[in-house]
Short mmCIF file of C-alpha atoms in Angstrom, two decimals:
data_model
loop_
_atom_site.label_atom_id
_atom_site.label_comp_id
_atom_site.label_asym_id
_atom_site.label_seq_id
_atom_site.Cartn_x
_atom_site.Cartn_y
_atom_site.Cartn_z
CA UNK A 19 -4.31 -6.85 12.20
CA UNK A 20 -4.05 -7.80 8.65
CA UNK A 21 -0.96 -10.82 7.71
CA UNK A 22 0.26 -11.37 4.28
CA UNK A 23 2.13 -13.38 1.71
CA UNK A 24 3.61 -12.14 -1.29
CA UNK A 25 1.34 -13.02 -3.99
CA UNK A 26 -1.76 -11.28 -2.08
CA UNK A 27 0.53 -7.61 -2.64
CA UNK A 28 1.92 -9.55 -6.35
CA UNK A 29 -1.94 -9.79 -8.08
CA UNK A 30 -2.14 -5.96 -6.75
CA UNK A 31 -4.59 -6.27 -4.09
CA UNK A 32 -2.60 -3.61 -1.56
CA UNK A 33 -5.03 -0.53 -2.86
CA UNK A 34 -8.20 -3.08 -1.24
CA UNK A 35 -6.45 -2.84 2.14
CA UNK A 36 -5.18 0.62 2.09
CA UNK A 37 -8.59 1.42 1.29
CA UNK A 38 -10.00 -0.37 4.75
CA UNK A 39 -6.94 1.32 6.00
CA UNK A 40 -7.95 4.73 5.50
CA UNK A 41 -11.75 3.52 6.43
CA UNK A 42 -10.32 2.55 9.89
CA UNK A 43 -9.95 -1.13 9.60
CA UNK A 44 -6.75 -1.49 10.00
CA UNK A 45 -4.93 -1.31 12.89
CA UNK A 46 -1.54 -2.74 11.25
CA UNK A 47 0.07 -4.50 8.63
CA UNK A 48 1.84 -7.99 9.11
CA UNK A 49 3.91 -9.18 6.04
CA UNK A 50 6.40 -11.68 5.27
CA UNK A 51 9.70 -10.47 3.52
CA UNK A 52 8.50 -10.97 -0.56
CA UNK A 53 5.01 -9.36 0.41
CA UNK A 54 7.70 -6.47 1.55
CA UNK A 55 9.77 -6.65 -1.70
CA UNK A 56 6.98 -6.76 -4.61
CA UNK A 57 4.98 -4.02 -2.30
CA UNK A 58 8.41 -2.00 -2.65
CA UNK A 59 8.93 -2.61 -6.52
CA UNK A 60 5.63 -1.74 -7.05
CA UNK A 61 6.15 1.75 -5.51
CA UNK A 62 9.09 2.36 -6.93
CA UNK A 63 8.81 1.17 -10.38
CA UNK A 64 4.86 0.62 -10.76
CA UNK A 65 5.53 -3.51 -11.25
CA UNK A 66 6.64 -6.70 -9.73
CA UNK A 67 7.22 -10.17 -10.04
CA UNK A 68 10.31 -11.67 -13.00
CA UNK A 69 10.22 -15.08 -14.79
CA UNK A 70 11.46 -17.80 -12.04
CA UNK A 71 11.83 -20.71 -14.01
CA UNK A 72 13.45 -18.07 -17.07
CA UNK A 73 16.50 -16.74 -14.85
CA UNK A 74 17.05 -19.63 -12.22
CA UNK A 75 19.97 -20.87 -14.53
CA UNK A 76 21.21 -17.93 -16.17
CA UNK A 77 22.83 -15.91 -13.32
CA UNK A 78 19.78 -13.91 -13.53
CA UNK A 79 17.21 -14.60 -11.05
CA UNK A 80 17.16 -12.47 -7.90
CA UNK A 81 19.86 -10.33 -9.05
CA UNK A 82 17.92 -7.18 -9.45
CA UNK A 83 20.50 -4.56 -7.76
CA UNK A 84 17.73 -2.38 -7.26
CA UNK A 85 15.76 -3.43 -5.31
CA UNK A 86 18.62 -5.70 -3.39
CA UNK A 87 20.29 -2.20 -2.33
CA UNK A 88 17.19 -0.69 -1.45
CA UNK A 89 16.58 -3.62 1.30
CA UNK A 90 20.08 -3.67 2.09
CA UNK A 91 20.37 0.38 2.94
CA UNK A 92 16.82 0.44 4.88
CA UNK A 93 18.46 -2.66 7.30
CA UNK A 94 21.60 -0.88 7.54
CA UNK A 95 19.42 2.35 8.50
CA UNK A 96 17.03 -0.11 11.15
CA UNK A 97 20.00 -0.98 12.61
CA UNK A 98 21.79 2.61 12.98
CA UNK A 99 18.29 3.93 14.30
CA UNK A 100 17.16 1.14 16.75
CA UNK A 101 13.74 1.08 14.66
CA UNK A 102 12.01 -2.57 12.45
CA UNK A 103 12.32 -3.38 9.47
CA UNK A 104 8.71 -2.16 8.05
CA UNK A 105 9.27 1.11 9.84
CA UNK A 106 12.45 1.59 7.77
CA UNK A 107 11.09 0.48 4.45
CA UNK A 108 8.41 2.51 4.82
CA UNK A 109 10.32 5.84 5.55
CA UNK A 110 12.57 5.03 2.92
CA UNK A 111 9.78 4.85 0.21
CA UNK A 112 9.02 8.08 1.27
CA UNK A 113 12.27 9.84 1.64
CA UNK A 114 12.61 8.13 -2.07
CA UNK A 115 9.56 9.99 -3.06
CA UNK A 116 8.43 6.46 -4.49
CA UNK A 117 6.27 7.87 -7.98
CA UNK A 118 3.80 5.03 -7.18
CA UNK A 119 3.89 4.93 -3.06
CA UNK A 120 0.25 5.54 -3.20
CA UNK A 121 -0.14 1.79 -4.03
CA UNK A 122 2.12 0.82 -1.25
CA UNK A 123 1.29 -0.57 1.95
CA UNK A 124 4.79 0.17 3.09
CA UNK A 125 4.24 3.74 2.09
CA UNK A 126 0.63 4.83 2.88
CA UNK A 127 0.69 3.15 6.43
CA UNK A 128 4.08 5.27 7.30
CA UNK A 129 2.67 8.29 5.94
CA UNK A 130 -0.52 7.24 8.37
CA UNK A 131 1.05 6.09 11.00
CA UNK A 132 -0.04 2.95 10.97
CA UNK A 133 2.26 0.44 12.70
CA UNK A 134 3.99 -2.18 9.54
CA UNK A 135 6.26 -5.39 10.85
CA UNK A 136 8.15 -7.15 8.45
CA UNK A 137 9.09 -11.05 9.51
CA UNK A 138 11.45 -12.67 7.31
CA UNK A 139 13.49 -15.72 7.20
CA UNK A 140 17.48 -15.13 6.13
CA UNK A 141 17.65 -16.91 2.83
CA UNK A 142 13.84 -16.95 1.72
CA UNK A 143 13.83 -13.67 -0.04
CA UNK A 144 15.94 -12.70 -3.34
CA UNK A 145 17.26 -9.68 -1.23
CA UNK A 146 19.32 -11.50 0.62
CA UNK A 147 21.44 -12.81 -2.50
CA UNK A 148 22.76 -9.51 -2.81
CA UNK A 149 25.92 -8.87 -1.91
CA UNK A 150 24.82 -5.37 0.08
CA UNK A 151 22.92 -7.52 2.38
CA UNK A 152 23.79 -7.40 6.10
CA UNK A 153 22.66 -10.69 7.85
CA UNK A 154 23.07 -9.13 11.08
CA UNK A 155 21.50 -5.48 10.46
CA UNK A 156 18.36 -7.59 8.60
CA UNK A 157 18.05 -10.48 11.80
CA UNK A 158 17.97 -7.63 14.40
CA UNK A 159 15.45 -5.51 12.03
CA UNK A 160 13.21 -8.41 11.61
CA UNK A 161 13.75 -9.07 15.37
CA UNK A 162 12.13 -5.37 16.45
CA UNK A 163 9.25 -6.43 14.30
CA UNK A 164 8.53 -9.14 16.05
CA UNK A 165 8.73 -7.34 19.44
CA UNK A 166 6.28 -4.62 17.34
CA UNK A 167 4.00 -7.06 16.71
CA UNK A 168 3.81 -9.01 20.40
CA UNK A 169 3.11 -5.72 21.46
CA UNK A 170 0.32 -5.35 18.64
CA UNK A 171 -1.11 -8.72 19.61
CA UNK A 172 -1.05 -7.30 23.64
CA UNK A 173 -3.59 -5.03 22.25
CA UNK A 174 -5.71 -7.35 20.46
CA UNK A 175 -8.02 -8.35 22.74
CA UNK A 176 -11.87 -9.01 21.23
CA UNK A 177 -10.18 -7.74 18.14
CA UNK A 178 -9.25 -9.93 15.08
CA UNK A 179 -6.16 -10.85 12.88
CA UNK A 180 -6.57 -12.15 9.54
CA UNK A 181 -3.96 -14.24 7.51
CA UNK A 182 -3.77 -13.66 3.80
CA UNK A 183 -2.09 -16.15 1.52
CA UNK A 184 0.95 -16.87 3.69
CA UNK A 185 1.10 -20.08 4.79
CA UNK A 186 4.59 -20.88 7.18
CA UNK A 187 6.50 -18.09 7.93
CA UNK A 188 3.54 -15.61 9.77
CA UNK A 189 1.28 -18.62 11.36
CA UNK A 190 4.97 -19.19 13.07
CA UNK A 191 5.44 -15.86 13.93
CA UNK A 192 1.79 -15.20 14.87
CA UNK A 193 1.91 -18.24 17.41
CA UNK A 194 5.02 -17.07 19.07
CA UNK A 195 3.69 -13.43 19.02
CA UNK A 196 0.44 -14.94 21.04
CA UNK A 197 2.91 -17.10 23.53
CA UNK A 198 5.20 -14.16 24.32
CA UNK A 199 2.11 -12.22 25.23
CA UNK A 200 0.27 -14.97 27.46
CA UNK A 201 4.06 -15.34 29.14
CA UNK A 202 4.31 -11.78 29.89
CA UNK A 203 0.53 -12.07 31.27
CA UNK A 204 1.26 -15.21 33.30
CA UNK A 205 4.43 -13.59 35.00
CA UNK A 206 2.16 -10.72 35.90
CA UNK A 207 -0.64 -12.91 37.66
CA UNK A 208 -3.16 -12.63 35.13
CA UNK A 209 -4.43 -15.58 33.75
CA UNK A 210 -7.46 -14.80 31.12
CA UNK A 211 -6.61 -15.32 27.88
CA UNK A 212 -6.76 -13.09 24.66
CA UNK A 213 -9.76 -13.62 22.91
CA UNK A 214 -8.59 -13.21 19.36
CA UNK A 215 -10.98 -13.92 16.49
CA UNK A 216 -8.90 -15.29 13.46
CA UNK A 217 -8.99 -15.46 9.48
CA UNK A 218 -7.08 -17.53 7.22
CA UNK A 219 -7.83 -16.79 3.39
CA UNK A 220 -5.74 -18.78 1.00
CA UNK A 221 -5.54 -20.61 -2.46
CA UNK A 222 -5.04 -23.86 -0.36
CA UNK A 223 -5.59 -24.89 2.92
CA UNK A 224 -2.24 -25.96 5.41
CA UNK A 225 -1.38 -27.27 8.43
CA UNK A 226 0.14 -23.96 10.29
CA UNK A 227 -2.71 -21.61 9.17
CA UNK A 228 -5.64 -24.18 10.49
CA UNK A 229 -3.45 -24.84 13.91
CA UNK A 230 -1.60 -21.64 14.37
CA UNK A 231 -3.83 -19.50 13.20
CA UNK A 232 -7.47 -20.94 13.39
CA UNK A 233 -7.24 -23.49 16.53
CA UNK A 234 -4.62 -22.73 18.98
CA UNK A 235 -4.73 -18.71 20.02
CA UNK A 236 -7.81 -18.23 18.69
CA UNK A 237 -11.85 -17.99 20.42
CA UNK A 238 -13.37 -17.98 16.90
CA UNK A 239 -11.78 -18.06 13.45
CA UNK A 240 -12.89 -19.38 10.12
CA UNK A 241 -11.34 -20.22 6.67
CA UNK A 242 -11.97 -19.54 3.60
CA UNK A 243 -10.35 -21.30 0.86
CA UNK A 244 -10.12 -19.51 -2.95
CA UNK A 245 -8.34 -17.05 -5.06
CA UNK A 246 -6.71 -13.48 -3.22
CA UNK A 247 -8.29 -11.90 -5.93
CA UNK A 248 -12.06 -12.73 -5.13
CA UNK A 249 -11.74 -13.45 -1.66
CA UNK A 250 -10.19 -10.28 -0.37
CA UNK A 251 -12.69 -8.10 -2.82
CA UNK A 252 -15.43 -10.32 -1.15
CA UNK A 253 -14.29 -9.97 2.65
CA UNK A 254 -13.89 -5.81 1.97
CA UNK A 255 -17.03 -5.71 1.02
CA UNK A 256 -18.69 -8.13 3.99
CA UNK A 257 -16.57 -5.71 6.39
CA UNK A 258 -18.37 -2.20 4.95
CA UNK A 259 -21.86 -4.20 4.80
CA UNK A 260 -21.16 -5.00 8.30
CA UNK A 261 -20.27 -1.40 9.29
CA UNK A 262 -22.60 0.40 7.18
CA UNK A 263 -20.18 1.76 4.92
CA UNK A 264 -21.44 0.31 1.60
CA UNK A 265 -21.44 4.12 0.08
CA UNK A 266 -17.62 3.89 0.21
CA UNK A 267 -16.77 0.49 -1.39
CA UNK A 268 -16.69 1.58 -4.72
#
């Protein structure tokens, strides 16, 4: 299971992991709500990102109606379905017929079939400045996800889940993900626990990734600290070595 932040999807390092997608390394995709919204744009218009410090005071920042709607209708759809967030982004990208969805993690994992949660916090992402956004239809959305991704984690034993740039908001969610599982394993008289090798890769290194990711649920982990756009090059290629599949890293 691959976690990320915004900026990992923001420098335009999504085609590296759709690639290890596609190669079979990926068994889903765990992303924070603005790893969800510039991986959107990005489909949908080919580019991300606007000037922070620029638009903060002029009424301008975060007001893209675009891209607000477009979060707004795919909750509103989550909710009228039953379905997560990432699920509904995803389809919606593709019922769009996104002219970029090939650089999409959103996109190319719904067209696989490979599972995408989406964990956000209301009030962390622009989105939820506009004034299409449904707090409820967005809370229970983000709430399937994280009964997607317990239910991913379930599944992950011996197996490995790597954090990527995100350094609150999915340590939290990973954590809880891990406790809900042990819970359910406790209540049914089983006692072993997962044994989950972890990854954190970020610019810096914090408090939640090194104890919520690296020391608490995990057997084995390590951390690597550096720029998204060496490191995740770096670990796609130490994953091919590692399987043989150097022919198809180029």
């Amino acid at each position: 299971l691959w976690g990320m932040g915004g900026h990992v999807v923001k420098v335009g390092l999504a085609p590296l992991l759709i690639d290890l997608m596609r190669q079979g390394y990926v068994q889903g995709f765990v992303m924070n709500g603005s790893a969800a919204i510039h991986d959107a744009e990005v489909a949908l218009q080919g580019s991300t990102s606007e000037d922070v410090a620029g638009g903060l005071f002029d009424g301008t920042y975060g007001n893209a109606d675009e891209t607000g709607r477009f979060f707004a209708d795919a909750a509103q759809v989550a909710e009228r379905e039953g379905i997560g967030l990432g699920t509904a982004l995803g389809a919606a990208l593709m019922e769009a017929d996104a002219p970029h969805r090939e650089l999409s993690l959103l996109a190319t994992a719904a067209a696989a079939g490979v599972p995408v949660t989406v964990h956000v916090a209301v009030g962390t992402d622009t989105v939820h400045m506009h004034p299409a956004c449904n707090g409820a239809a967005v809370g229970a959305a983000t709430h399937r996800d994280f009964l997607r991704l317990a239910a991913l984690v379930e599944g992950l034993d011996e197996g490995v889940y790597v954090n990527v740039g995100s350094a609150v908001i999915l340590p939290e969610v990973f954590m809880k993900a891990v406790a809900m599982v042990h819970n359910a394993r406790h209540a049914e008289g089983v006692a072993e626990r997962l044994r989950i090798t972890t990854g954190n890769l970020d610019m810096l290194r914090h408090y939640r990734t090194r104890v919520n990711v690296l020391e608490r649920p995990a057997v084995a982990g390590y951390d690597v600290a550096g720029h998204h756009e060496i490191l995740l090059p770096l670990l796609r290629l130490a994953i091919l070595d590692a399987a043989g599949g150097m022919a198809s890293r180029s």
